[in-house]
XYZ file of C-alpha atoms in Angstrom:
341
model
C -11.517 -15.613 26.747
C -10.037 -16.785 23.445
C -11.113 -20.363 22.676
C -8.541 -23.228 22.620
C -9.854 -24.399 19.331
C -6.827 -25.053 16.358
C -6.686 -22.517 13.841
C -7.701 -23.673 10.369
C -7.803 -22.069 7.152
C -11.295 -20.538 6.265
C -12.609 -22.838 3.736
C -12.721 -19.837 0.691
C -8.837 -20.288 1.129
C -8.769 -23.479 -0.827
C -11.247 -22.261 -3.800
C -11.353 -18.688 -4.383
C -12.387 -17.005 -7.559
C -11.968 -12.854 -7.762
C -12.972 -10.947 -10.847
C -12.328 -7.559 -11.373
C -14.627 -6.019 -14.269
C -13.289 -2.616 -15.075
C -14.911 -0.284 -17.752
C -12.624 1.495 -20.329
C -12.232 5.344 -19.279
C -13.337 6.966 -22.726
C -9.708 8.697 -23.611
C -6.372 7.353 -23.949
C -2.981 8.594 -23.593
C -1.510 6.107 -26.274
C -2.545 3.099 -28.419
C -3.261 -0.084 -25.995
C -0.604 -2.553 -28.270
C 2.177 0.646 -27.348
C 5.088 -0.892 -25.574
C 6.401 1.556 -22.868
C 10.336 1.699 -21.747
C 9.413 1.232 -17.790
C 11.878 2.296 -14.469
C 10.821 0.921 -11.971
C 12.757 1.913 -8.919
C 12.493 -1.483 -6.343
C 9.634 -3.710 -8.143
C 10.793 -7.321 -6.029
C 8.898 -6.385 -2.912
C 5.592 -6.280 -1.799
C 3.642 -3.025 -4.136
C 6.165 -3.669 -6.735
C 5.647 -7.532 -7.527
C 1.919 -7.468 -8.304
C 3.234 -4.193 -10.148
C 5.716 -5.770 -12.181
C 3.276 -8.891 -12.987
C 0.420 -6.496 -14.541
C 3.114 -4.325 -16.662
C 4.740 -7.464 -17.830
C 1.596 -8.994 -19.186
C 1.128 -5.703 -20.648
C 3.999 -6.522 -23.001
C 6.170 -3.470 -21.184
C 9.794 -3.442 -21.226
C 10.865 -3.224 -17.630
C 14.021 -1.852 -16.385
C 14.254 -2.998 -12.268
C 16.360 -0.816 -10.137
C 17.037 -2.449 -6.660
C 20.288 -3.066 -4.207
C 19.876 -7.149 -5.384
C 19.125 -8.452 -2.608
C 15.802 -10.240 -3.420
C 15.444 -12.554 -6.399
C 14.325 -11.219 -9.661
C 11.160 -11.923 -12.108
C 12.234 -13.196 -15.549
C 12.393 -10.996 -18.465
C 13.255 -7.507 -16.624
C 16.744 -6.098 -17.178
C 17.980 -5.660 -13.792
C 20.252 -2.894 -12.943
C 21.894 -3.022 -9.017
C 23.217 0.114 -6.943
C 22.205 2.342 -3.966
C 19.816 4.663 -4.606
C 20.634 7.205 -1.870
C 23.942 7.829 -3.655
C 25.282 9.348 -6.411
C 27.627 6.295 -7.291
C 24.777 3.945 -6.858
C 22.801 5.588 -9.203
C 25.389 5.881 -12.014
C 24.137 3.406 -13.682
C 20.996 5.463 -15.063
C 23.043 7.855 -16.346
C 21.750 8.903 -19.734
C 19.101 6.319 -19.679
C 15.501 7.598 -20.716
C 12.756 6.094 -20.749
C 8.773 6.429 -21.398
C 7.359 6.103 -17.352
C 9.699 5.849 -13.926
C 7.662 4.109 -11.140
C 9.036 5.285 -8.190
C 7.534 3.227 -4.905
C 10.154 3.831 -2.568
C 11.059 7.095 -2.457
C 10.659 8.939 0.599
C 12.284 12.395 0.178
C 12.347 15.169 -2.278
C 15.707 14.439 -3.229
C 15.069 10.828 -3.839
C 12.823 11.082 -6.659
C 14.886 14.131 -8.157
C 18.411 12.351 -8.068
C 16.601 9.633 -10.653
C 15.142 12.497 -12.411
C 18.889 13.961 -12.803
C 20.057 10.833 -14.093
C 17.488 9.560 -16.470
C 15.608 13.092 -17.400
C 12.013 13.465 -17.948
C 10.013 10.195 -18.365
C 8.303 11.154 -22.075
C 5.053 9.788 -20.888
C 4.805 9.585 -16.751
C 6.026 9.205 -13.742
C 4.242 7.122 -11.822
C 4.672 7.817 -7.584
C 3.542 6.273 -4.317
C 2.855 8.321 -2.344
C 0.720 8.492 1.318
C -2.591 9.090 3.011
C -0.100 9.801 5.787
C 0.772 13.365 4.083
C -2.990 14.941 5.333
C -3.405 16.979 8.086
C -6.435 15.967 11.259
C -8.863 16.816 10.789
C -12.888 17.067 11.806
C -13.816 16.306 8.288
C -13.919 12.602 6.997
C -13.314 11.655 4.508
C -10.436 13.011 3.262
C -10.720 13.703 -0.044
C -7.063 15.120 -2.674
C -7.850 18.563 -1.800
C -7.648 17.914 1.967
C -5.115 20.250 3.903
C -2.044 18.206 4.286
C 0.740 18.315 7.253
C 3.913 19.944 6.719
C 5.143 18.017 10.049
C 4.082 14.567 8.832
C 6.543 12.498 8.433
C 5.325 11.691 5.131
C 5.951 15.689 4.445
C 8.779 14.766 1.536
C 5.949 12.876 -0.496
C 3.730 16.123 -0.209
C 6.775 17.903 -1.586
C 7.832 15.647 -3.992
C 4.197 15.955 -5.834
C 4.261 19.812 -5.753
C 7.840 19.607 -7.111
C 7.019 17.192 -10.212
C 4.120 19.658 -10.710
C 6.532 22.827 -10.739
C 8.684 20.811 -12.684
C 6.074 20.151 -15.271
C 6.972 16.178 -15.596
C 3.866 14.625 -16.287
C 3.336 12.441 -13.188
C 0.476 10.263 -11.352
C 0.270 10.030 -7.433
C -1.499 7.670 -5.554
C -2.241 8.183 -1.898
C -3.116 5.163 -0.011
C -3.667 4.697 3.076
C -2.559 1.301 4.846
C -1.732 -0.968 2.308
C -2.144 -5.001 2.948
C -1.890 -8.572 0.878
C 0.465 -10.751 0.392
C 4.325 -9.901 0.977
C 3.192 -6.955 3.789
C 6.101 -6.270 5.264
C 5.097 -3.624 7.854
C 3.343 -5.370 10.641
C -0.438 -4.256 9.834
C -2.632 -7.505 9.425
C -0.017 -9.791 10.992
C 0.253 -8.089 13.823
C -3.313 -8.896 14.364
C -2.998 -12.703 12.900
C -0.288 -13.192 15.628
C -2.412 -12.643 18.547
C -5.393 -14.427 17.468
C -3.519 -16.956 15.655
C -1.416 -17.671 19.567
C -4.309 -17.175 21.447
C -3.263 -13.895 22.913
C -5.673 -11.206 24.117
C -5.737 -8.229 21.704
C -5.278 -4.384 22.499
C -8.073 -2.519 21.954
C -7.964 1.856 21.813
C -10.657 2.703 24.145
C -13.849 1.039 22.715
C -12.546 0.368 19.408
C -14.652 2.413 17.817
C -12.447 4.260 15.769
C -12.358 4.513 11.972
C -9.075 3.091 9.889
C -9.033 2.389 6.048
C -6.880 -0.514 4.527
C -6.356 -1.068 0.553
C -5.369 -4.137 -0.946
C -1.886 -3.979 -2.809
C -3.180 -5.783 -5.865
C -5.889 -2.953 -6.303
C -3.361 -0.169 -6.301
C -1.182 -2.026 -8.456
C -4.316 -2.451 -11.011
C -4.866 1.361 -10.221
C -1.822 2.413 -11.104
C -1.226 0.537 -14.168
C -4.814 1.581 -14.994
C -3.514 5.342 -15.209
C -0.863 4.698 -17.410
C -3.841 4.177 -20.279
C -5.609 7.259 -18.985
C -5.048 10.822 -20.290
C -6.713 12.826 -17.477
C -4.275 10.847 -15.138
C -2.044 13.314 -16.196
C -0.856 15.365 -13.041
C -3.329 14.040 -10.844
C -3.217 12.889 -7.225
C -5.630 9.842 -6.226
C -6.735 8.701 -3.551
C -6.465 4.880 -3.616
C -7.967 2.173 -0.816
C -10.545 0.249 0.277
C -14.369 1.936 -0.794
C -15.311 1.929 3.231
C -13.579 2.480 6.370
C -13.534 -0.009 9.234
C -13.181 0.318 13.065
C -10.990 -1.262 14.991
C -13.033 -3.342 16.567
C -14.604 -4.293 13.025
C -10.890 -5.137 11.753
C -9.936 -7.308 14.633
C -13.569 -9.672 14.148
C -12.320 -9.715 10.555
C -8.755 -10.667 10.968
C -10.558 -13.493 13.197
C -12.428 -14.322 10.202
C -9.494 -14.795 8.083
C -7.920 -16.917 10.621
C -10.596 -19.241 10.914
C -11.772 -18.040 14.182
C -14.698 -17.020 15.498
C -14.798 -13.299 16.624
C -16.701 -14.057 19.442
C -13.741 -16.201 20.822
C -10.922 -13.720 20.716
C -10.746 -11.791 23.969
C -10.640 -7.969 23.575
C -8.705 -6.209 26.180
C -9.227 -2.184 25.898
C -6.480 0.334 26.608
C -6.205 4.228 26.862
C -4.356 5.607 23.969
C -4.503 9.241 25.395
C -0.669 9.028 26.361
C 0.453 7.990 23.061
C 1.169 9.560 19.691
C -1.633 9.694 18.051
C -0.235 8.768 14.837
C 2.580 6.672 16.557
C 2.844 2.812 14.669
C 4.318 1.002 17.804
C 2.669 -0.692 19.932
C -0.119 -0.563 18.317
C -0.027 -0.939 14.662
C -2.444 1.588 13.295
C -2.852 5.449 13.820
C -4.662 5.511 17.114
C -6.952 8.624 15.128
C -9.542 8.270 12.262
C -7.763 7.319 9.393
C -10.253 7.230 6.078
C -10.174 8.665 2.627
C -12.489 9.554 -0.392
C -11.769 7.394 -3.441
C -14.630 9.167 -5.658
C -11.892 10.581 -7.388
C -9.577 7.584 -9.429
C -12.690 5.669 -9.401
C -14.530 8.251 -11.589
C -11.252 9.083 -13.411
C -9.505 5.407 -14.484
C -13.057 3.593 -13.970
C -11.056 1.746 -11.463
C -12.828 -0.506 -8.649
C -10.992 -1.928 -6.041
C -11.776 -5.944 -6.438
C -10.881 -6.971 -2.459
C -13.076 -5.638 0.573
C -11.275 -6.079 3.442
C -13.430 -9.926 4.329
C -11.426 -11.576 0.938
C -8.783 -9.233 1.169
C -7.769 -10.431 4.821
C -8.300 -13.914 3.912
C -6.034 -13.510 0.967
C -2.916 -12.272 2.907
C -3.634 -15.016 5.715
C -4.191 -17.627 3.196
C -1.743 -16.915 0.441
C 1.370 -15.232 3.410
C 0.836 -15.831 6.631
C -0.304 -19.306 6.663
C 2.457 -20.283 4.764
C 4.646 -18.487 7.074
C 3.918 -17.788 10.187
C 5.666 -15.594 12.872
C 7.161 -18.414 14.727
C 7.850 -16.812 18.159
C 6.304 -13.671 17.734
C 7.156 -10.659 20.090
C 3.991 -9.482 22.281
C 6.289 -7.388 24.867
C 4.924 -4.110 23.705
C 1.687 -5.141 25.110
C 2.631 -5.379 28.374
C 2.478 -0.916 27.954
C -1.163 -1.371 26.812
C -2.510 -4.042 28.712
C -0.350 -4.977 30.891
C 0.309 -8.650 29.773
C-alpha cells in the first residue's frame, strides 16, 4: 500500500549541477561566428523554448511564428497568424531565410504551405518528427532504416521527410520517441507524478515488464541545434532519446524517485492491456507495446550525447514543473477501466 508519508522534493532538486561535454564533429557546414536568419514555426512551448534559448545564445536572428497566445522571449521578431490557413500564413510571404524549424507540423501540407510562402531555407530545414512513424516490430531497437507504418498516425511526418527529400531542400529530422522536461504538456511523467504524488495506486500492463524509451527535451534541443553546425546532417533522419530503454515498472520506481518517494511504497496494481489499442495514449499514457530506438546514429554523426538519463531527467521535470505546479484535482476516472478504482 502506498505510504502516508508527505511528499518532499529529492534533495538533488535544490543543488543540481549538469554538464554536457560534447566533442566537435570534424566538418562544418558554415563558420561558427555565421549568424543564421531562423523560422521557427511555434518556439514558446515546451521543444521550442529550450530551442529558442540555445539559438539565441548562438547569436541567431530568430523569426517566431505562433497564434500569440503565449508570451514571447525578448529579442525574436514575432510574427502572429494561423498556420493551417492560407490567410494566416500571409505574413511569410516572400520572406526567406537561412533554416525553418518546423516542430509542429503534423501533415504533409503543413510543412509545404511554409515552404510555398517563404521558399527554400538556403541552409536547412530543421523538422520534428516521431518514433511514432515505425512500424512493430520483433526487432529492437529500431534503428532510421526501420520499416515505418503507413497507418500510423504519425504517417504525415513519414511523408513529409520523403517529400523534403524529393524536393531536394536540405533538411534534418529528428525522431524521438516520448519526449519529457519541463513545460510537458502531454500527460507522460505527470501522469505518473499524480498518482504517486496523491497516493493513488498505479496501473500496471500485465507485469510491467515492457520496454518504453523517454528523451529529455533539452537534449533534442542541443541535438538539433548541434546539426545545424554539421555538414553530414544534411538530409539525414536521427534518431534522438534517451541511450537505454526502461520498463514500465522501472519508470514508475523512478517517477517515485523524483517525487521523493520510496518505490517500495507506491502500490502497483496490474491490468490486462489485451483489449486495448496497443498504441492507444488513454488511459494509460504510454504505448502499451515496446517502444525503443537506436541512437548510434546522431550520436556518431553530431558527436551529440544526451546529458539527462531518465533518474535526473525525471527529477528535473518534477523539480523545475510539477512541483511548482501541481495538478490540483487531478482526474483518475480512467482508471476505474484498468483497475477498477
Amino acid at each position: 500500500m502506498i505510504g502516508k508519508e508527505r511528499c518532499l522534493r529529492p534533495p538533488s532538486c535544490r543543488a543540481k549541477g549538469l554538464q554536457l561535454l560534447i566533442e566537435r564533429a570534424s566538418i562544418c557546414a558554415f563558420d561558427d561566428s555565421a549568424v543564421l536568419k531562423i523560422l521557427i514555426m511555434g518556439g514558446t512551448r515546451f521543444v521550442g523554448k529550450p530551442l529558442v534559448t540555445r539559438l539565441q545564445a548562438q547569436g541567431h536572428a530568430l523569426t517566431l511564428f505562433t497564434r500569440g497566445r503565449h508570451s514571447l522571449p525578448d529579442g525574436v521578431e514575432h510574427l502572429s497568424g494561423d498556420r493551417t490557413t492560407t490567410e494566416g500564413l500571409s505574413r511569410l510571404q516572400g520572406r526567406s531565410f537561412d533554416v525553418i524549424v518546423d516542430s509542429s507540423g503534423r501533415k504533409l501540407e503543413d510543412s509545404q504551405r511554409v515552404v510555398a510562402c517563404t521558399g527554400e531555407p538556403k541552409h536547412r530545414f530543421l523538422y520534428v518528427s516521431s518514433a511514432g512513424v515505425y512500424a512493430d516490430s520483433e526487432h529492437w531497437p529500431l534503428n532510421e532504416e526501420s520499416a515505418t507504418d503507413p497507418n500510423s498516425r504519425h504517417a504525415g511526418k513519414a511523408q513529409t521527410e520523403s517529400w523534403l527529400l524529393q524536393q531536394g531542400i536540405p533538411f534534418t529530422s529528428f525522431r524521438p520517441t516520448y519526449i519529457y522536461g519541463p513545460g510537458n504538456y502531454n500527460p507522460i511523467e505527470r501522469w505518473f507524478f499524480d498518482r504517486i504524488v496523491h497516493n493513488r495506486p498505479v496501473p500496471l500492463p500485465r507485469d510491467g515488464t515492457t520496454i518504453t524509451q523517454l528523451g529529455h527535451v533539452v537534449d533534442l534541443a542541443d541535438a538539433m541545434v548541434r546539426s545545424l553546425e554539421v555538414e553530414t546532417a544534411t538530409n539525414r533522419i536521427y534518431n534522438c532519446s534517451s541511450k537505454r530503454g526502461i520498463t514500465f515498472r522501472g519508470l514508475i520506481a523512478a517517477a517515485a524517485r523524483a517525487c521523493g518517494k520510496d518505490p517500495n511504497t507506491v502500490e502497483l496494481r496490474s491490468f490486462d492491456p489485451s483489449g486495448l489499442n496497443p498504441k492507444a495514449r488513454k488511459a494509460f499514457p504510454l504505448r502499451l507495446s515496446h517502444f525503443l530506438t537506436d541512437i548510434t546514429r546522431v550520436e556518431r554523426e553530431l558527436a551529440w550525447q544526451p546529458r539527462f538519463d531518465l533518474e535526473t531527467g525525471l527529477e528535473d521535470s518534477y523539480c523545475n514543473d510539477y512541483s511548482l505546479k501541481p495538478t490540483a484535482e487531478p482526474d483518475f476516472s480512467a482508471d476505474q477501466s484498468l483497475i477498477g478504482v
